[in-house]
Coordinates of C-alpha atoms and ligand atoms in Angstrom, one line a residue:
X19 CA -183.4 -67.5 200.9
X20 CA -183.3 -69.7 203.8
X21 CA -182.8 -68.3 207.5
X22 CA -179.2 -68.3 209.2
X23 CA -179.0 -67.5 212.5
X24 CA -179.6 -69.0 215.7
X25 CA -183.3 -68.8 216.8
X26 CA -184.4 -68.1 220.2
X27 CA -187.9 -68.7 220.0
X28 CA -190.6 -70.7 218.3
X29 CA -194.1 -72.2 217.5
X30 CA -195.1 -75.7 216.0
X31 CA -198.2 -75.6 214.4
X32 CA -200.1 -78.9 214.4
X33 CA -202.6 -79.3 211.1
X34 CA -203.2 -83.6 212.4
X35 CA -204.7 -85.9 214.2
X36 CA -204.0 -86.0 218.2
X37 CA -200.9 -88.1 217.8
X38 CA -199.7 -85.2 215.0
X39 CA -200.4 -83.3 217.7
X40 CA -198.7 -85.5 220.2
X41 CA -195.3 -85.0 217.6
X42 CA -196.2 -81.2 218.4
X43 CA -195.9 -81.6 221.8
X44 CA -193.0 -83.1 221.7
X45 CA -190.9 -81.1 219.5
X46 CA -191.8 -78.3 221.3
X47 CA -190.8 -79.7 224.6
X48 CA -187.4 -80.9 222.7
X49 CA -186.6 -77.2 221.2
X50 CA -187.6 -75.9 224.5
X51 CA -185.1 -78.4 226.2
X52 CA -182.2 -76.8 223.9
X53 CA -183.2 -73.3 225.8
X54 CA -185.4 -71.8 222.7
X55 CA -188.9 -70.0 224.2
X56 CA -191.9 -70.5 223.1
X57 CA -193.3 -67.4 221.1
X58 CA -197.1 -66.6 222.1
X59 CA -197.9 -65.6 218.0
X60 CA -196.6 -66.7 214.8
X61 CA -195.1 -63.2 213.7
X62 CA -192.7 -63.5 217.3
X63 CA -191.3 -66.8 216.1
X64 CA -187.7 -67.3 215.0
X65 CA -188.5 -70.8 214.1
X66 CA -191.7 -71.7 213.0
X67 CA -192.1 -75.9 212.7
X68 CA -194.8 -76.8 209.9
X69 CA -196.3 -79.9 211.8
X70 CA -198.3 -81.1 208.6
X71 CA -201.0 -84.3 207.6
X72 CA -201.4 -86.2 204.7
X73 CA -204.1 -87.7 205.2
X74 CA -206.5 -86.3 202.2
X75 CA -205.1 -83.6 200.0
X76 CA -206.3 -80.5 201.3
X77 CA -205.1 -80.6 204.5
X78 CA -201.3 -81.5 202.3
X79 CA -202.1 -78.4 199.6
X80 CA -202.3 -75.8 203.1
X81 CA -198.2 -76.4 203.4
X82 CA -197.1 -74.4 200.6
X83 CA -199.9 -71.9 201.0
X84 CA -198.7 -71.7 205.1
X85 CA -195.0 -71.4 204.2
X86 CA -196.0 -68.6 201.7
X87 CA -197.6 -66.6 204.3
X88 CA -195.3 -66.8 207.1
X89 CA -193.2 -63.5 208.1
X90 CA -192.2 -62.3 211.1
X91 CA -193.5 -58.7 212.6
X92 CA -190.1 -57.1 211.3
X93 CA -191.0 -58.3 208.0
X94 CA -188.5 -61.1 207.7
X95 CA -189.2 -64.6 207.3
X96 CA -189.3 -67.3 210.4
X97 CA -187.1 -70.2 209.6
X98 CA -189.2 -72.7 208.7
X99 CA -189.3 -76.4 209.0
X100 CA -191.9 -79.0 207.9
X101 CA -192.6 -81.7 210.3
X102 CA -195.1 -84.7 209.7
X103 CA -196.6 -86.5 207.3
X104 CA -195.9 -84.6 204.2
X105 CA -192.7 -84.0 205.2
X106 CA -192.2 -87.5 205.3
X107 CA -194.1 -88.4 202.1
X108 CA -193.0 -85.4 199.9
X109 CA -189.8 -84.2 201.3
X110 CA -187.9 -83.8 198.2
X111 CA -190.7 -82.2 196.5
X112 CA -190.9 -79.8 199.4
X113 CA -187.2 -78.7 199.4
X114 CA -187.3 -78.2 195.7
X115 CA -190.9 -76.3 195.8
X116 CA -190.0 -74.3 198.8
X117 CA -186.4 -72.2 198.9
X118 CA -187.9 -70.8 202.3
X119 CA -188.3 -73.9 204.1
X120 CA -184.8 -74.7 205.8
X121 CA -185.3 -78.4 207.1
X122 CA -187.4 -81.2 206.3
X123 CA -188.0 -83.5 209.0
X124 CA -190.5 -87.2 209.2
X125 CA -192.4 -88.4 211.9
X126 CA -190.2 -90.9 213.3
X127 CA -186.9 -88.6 213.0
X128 CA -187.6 -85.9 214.7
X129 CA -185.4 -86.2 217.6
X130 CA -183.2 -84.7 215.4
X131 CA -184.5 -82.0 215.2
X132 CA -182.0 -79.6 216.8
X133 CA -179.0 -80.8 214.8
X134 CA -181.0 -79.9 211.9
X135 CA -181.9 -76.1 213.3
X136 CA -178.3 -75.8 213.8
X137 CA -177.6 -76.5 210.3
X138 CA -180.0 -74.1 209.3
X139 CA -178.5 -71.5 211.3
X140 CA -175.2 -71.8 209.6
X141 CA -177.0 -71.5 206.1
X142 CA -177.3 -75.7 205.3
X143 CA -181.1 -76.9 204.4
X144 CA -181.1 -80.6 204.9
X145 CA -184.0 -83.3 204.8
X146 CA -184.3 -86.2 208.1
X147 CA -187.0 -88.3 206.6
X148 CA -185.2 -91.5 208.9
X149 CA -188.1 -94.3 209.6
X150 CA -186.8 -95.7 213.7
X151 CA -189.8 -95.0 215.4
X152 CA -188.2 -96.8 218.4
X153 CA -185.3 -94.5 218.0
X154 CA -186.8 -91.7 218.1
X155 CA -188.9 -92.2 221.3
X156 CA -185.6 -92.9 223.4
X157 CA -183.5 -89.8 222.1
X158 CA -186.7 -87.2 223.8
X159 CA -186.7 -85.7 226.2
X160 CA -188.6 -86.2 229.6
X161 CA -192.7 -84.5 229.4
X162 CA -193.0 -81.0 230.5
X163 CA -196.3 -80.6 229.2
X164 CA -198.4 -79.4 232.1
X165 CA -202.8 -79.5 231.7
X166 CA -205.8 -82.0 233.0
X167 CA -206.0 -84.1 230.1
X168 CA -203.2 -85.6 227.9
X169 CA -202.1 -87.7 225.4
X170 CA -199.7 -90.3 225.2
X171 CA -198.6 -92.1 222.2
X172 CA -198.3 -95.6 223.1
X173 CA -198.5 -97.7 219.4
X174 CA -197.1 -96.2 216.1
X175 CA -197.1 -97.0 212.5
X176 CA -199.9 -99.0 210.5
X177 CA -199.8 -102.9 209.0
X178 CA -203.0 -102.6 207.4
X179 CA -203.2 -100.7 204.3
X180 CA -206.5 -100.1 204.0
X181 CA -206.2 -99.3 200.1
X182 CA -207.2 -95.4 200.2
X183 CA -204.7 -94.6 203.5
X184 CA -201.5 -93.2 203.2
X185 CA -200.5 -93.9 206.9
X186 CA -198.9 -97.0 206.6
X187 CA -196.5 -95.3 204.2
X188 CA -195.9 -91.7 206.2
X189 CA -195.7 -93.5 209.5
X190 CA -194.2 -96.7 208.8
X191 CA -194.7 -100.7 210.5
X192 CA -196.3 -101.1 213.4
X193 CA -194.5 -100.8 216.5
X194 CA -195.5 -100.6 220.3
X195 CA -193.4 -98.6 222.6
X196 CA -192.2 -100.6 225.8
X197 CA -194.6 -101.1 229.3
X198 CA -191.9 -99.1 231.6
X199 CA -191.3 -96.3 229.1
X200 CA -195.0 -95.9 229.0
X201 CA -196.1 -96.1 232.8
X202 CA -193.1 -93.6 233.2
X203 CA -194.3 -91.1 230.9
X204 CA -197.6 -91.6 232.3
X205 CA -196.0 -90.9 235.6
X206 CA -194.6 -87.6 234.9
X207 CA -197.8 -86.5 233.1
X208 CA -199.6 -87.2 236.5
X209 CA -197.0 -85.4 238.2
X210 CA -197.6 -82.4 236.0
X211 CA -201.1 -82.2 236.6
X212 CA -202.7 -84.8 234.6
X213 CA -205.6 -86.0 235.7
X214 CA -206.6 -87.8 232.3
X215 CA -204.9 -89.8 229.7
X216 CA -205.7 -90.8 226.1
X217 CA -204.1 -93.3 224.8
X218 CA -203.1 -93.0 221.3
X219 CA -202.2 -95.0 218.2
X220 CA -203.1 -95.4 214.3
X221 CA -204.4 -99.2 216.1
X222 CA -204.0 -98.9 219.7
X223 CA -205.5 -101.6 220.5
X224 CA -202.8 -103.7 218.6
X225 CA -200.1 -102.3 221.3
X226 CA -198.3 -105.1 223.0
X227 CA -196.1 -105.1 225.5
X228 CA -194.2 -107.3 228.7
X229 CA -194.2 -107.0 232.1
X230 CA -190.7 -109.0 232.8
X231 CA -191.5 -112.4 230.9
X232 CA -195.3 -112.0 231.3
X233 CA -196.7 -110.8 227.8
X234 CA -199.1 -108.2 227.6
X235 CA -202.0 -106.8 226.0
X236 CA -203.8 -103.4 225.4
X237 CA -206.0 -104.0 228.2
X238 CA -203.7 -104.9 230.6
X239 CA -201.6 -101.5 230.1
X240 CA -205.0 -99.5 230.6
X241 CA -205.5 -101.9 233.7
X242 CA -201.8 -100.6 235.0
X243 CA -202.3 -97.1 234.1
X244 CA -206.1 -97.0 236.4
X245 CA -203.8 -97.7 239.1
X246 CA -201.9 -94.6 239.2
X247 CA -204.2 -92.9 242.2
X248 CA -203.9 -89.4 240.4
X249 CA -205.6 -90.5 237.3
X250 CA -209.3 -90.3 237.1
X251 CA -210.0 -91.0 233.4
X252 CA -208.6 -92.9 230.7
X253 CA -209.0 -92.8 227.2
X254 CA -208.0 -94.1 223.6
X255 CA -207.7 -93.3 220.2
X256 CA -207.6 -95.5 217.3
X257 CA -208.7 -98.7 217.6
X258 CA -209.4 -101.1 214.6
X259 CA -212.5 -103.5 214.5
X260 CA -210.1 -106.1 213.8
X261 CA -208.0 -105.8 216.8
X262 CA -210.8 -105.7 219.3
X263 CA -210.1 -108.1 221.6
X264 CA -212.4 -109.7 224.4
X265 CA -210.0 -108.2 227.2
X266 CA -210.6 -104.6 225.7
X267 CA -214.5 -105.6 225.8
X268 CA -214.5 -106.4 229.5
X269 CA -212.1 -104.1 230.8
X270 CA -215.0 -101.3 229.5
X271 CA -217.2 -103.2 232.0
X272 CA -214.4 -103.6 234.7
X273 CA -212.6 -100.6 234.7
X274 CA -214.2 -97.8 236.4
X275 CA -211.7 -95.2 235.3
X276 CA -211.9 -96.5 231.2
X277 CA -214.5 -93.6 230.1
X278 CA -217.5 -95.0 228.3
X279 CA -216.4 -93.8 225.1
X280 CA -215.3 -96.1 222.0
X281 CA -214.3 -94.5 218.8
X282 CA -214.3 -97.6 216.3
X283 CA -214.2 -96.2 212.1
X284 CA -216.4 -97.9 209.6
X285 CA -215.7 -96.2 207.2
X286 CA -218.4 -97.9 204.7
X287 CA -221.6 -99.7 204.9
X288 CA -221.3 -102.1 201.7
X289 CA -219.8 -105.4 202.5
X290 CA -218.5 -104.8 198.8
X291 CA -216.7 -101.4 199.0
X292 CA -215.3 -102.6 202.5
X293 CA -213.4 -105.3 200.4
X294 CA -211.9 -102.7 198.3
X295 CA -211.1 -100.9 201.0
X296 CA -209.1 -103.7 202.4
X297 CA -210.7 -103.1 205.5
X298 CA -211.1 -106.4 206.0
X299 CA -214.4 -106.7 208.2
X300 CA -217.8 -106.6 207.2
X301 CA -220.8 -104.5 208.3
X302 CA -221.9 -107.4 210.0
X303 CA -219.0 -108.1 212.2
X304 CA -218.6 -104.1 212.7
X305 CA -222.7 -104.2 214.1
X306 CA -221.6 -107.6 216.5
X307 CA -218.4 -105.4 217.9
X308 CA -220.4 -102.3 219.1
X309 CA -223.4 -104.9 220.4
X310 CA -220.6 -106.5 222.7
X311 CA -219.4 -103.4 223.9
X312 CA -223.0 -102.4 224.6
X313 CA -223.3 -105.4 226.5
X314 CA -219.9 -105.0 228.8
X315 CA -221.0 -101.2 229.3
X316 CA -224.9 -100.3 228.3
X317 CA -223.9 -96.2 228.0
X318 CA -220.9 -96.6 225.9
X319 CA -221.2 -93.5 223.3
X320 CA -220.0 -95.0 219.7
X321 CA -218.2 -92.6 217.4
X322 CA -216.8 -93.7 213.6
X323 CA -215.1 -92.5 210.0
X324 CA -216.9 -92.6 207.1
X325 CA -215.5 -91.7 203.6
X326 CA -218.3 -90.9 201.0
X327 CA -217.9 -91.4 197.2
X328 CA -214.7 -94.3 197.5
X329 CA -213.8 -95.8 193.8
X330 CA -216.7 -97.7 192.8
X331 CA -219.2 -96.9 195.3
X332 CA -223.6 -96.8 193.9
X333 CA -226.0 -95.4 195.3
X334 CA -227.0 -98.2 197.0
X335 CA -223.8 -99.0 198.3
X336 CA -224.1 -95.4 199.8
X337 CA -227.6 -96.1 201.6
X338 CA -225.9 -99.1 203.0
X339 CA -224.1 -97.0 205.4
X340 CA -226.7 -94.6 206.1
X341 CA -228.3 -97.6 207.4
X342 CA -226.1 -98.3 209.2
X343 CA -225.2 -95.3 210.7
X344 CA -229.5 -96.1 211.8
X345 CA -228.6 -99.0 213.4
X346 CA -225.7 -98.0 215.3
X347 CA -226.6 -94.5 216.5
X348 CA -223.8 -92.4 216.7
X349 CA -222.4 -89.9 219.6
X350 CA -220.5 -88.3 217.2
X351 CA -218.5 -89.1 214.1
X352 CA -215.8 -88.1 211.4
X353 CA -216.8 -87.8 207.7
X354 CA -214.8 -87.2 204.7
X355 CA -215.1 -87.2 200.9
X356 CA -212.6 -89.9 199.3
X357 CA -209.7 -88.1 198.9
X358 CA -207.3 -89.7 196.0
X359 CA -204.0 -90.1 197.8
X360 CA -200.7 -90.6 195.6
X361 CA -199.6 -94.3 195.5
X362 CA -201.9 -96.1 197.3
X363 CA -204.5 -98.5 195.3
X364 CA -207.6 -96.9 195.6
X365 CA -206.0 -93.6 193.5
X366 CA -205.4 -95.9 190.8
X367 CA -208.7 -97.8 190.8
X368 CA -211.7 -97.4 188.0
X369 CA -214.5 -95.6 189.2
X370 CA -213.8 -92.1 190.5
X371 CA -216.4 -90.1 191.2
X372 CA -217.1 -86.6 190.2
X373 CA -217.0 -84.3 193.0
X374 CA -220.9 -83.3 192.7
X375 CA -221.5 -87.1 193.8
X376 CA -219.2 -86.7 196.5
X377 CA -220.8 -83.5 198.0
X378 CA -224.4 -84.7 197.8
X379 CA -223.5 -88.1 199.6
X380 CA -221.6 -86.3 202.0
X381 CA -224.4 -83.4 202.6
X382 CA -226.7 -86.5 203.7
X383 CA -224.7 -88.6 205.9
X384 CA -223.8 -85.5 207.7
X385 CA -227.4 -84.9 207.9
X386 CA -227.8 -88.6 209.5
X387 CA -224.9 -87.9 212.1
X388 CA -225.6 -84.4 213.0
X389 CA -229.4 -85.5 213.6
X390 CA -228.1 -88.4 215.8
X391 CA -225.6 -86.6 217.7
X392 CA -228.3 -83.8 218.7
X393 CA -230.2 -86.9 220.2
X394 CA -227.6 -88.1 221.9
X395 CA -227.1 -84.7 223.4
X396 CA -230.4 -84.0 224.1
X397 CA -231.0 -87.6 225.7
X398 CA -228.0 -86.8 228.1
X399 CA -229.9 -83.5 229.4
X400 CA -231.0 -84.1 233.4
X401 CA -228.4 -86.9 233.3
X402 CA -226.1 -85.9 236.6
X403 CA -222.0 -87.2 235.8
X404 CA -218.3 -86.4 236.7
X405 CA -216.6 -83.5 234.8
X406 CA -213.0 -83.1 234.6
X407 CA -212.5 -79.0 234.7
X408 CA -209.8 -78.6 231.3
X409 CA -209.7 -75.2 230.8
X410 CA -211.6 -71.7 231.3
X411 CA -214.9 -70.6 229.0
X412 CA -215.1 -67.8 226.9
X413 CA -217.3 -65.9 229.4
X414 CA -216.0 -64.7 233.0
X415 CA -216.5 -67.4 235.5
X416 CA -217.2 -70.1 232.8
X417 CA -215.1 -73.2 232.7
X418 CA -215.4 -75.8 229.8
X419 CA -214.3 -79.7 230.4
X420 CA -215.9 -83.1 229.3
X421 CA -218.5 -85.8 230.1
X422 CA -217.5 -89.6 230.6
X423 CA -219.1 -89.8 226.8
X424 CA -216.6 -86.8 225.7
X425 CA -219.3 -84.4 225.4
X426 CA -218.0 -80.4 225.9
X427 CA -219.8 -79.4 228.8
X428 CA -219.6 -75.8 229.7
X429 CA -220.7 -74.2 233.4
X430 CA -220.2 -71.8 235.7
X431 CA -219.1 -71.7 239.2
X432 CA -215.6 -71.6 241.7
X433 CA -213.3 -74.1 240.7
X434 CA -209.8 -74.8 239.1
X435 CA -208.6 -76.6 236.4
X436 CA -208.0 -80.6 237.0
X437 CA -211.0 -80.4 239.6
X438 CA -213.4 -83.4 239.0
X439 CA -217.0 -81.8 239.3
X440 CA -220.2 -83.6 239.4
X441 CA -222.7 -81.9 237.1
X442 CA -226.1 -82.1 235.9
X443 CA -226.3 -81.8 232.3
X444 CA -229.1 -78.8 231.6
X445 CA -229.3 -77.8 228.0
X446 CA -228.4 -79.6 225.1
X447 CA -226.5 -77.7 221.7
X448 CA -225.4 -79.8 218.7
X449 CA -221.8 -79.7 220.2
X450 CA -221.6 -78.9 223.6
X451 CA -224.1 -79.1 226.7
X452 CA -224.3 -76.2 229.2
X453 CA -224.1 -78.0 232.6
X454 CA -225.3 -76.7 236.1
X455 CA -222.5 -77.2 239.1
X456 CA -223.2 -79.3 241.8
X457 CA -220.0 -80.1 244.0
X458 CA -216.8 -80.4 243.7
X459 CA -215.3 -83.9 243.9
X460 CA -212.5 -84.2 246.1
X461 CA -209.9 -85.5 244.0
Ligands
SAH519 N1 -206.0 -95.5 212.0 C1 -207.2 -95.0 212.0 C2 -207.5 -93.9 210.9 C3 -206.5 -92.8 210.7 S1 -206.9 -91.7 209.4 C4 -208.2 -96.1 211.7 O1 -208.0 -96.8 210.8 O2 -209.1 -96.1 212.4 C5 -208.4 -91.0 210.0 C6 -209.6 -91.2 209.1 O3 -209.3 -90.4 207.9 C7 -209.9 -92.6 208.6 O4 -210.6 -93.3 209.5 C8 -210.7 -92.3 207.3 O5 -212.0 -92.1 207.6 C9 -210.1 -90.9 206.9 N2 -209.3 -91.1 205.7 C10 -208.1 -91.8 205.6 N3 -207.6 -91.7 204.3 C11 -208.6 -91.0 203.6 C12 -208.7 -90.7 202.2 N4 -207.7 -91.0 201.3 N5 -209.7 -89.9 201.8 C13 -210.7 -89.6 202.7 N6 -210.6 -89.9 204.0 C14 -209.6 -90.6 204.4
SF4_520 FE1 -205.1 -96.0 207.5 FE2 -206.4 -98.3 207.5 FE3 -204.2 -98.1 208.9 FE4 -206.3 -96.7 209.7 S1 -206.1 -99.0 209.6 S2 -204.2 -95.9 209.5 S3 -207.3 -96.2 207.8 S4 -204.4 -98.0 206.7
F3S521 FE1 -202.4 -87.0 209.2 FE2 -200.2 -88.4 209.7 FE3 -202.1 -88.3 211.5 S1 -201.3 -88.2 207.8 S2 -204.0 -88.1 210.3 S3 -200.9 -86.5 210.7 S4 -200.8 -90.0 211.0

């Protein structure tokens, strides 16, 4: 039976990537706007918002084993609502699987959001599944979020349909939200203690934008954003190979607040399954990219996707990307096994492999990145760099924050979060470096 009754408190649960988790952010800071509290455990929460990904078919399956599980400590059910991009992609199919879930809500509609809890609360499920993105960015509410680091969506949506992606269906066409909205969010980020920014985006390096009548580009916005004085670091997550632009290249070699950091997806090795992955680029012109950013900025760390065992792929289309994944050298990287998702191409293509397949290949190219990242790790230790202090360690008087090349570094010592510390990188762990404290940097 669905809820009815007015919640006063809640949790979103994120299951995405950082602009799902972005959404979060946001629809917490919405709900909080309408005077609900945020809970500090599931079981407190009135309202408990589902923020969900689509993205391969595991992380969609968790919904209706997560709405299963929630109650609250008096035994009851939350009210629940599924956010993101299942919601957007199976909302029907959720409402009709899932008496307990009270509102549906997409991506792009969830502005809405209160209206809907309001329904809810006088016993009415209903389903926003609206597509607006710019809509939806105007109706919000200013930032609260306080912290060091944050994100800031500043590109939504997808053109490409790359032929195993469900993005450019859960998250609609491209769009690029407005220059002023943006420096203004960034604004009130900074003056809530943010001292770093990532921008985000499925492509964010195809944001556009205009200052007055003078077009702009992705690089000009991060050139605006380095000159808020409060921000030290700047970030950004996607971009594509094909929207890397020469401006983007040089402001890595211009900018001295633009982190040496470039997270570019390959997602294949073989010229031929890149084709059928409508990635349109080749492993070639993927290998030219990264040596041009190496050339504008010598310690850029590279990171990249890979998805093992696509439609089609041989055994020596696989080796192709391990060798690539040699020539490149990875900081770090994301791998997945092909996950089939419904209605795009690739789910309907010949030559789906069997699972086994799938698990070997992915076994050994996570050998290949693991080995490189511990390299990259280990080649960093005596290195001496800027840490921006993000939150407190597990262990009394430890503090955890990152290196320029987004490396977890963990240390000890007096300081307070958003403190810039210079460090010298000691010892070296597959995913995080213990670092010795040197001084603080005065901000
Ligand atoms: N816009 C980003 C990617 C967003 S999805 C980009 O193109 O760079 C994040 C990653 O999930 C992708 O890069 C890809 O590696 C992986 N992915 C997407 N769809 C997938 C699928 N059907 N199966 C397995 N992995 C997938
Ligand atoms: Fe998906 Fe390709 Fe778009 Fe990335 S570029 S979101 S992988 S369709
Ligand atoms: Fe997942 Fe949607 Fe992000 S499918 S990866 S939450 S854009």
């Amino acid at each position: 039976m669905p809820h009815s009754r007015t919640p006063q408190t809640f949790r979103v649960k994120s299951f995405g990537c950082q602009m799902n988790v972005y959404d979060g952010e946001r629809m917490g800071e919405l709900l909080a706007e309408q005077g609900l509290r945020a809970a500090a455990e599931d079981e407190d929460a009135d309202l408990v918002v589902l923020n969900t990904c689509h993205i391969r078919e595991k992380a969609a399956e968790k919904v209706y084993s997560d709405i299963g599980r929630l109650k609250k400590t008096d035994g009851r059910p939350p009210m629940i609502a599924v956010a993101g991009c299942v919601a957007q992609a199976e909302g029907e199919e959720i409402m009709a699987r899932a008496p307990a879930v009270s509102m549906v809500v997409g991506p792009q509609a969830y502005h809405r959001l209160p209206q809907l809890v309001q329904a809810a609360a006088q016993g009415r499920r209903s389903t926003d599944t609206d597509m607006p993105a710019a809509t939806k960015f105007a109706a919000l509410p200013e930032r609260r979020r306080t912290g060091a680091s944050a994100f800031l969506t500043i590109q939504e949506g997808c053109d490409k349909f790359c032929t195993y992606c469900v993005v450019p269906y859960t998250r609609g066409a491209e769009i690029s939200r407005p220059f002023d909205d943006l420096l203004q969010e960034a604004e009130k980020l900074v003056e809530n203690g943010a001292r770093e920014i990532t921008l985000l985006g499925q492509n964010v390096n195809a944001w556009t934008g205009n200052d007055g009548a003078q077009p702009l580009a992705f690089d000009h916005l991060i050139r605006e954003i380095a000159k808020l004085p409060e921000i030290k670091r700047i970030r950004y997550t996607t971009s594509h190979p094909n929207d890397v632009t020469e401006g983007l290249i040089r402001a890595h070699g211009e900018i001295e607040k633009l982190m040496p950091f470039l997270h570019l997806p390959v997602q294949s090795g073989s010229d031929r399954v890149l084709k059928a992955m409508n990635r349109s680029h080749t492993s070639d012109s993927y290998l030219r990219l990264i040596e041009r950013f190496r050339a504008a900025r010598p310690d850029i760390a590279i990171s990249g996707d890979f998805i093992v065992g696509f439609p089609g792929e041989t055994d020596a289309e696989f080796e192709e990307t391990l060798q690539l994944i040699d020539e490149v050298g990875y900081a770090q990287a994301f791998s997945f096994k092909y996950s089939p998702r419904p209605g795009t191409p690739a789910a309907a293509m010949e030559g789906q492999l069997p699972r086994e397949v799938m698990d070997e290949r992915l076994q050994r190219l996570q050998t290949a990145l693991n080995r490189d990242q511990i390299a990259f790790n280990q080649a960093s230790t005596g290195k001496r760099c800027k840490v921006l202090v993000e939150r407190k360690g597990k262990k009394p008087g430890q503090w955890l924050g990152k290196s320029p090349w987004l490396q977890s570094v963990f240390f000890e010592g007096d300081v307070k979060i958003g403190d810039m510390v210079q460090v010298e990188l000691a010892e070296a762990g597959p995913n995080s470096i213990h670092g010795r404290l040197l001084e603080t940097v005065p901000a």
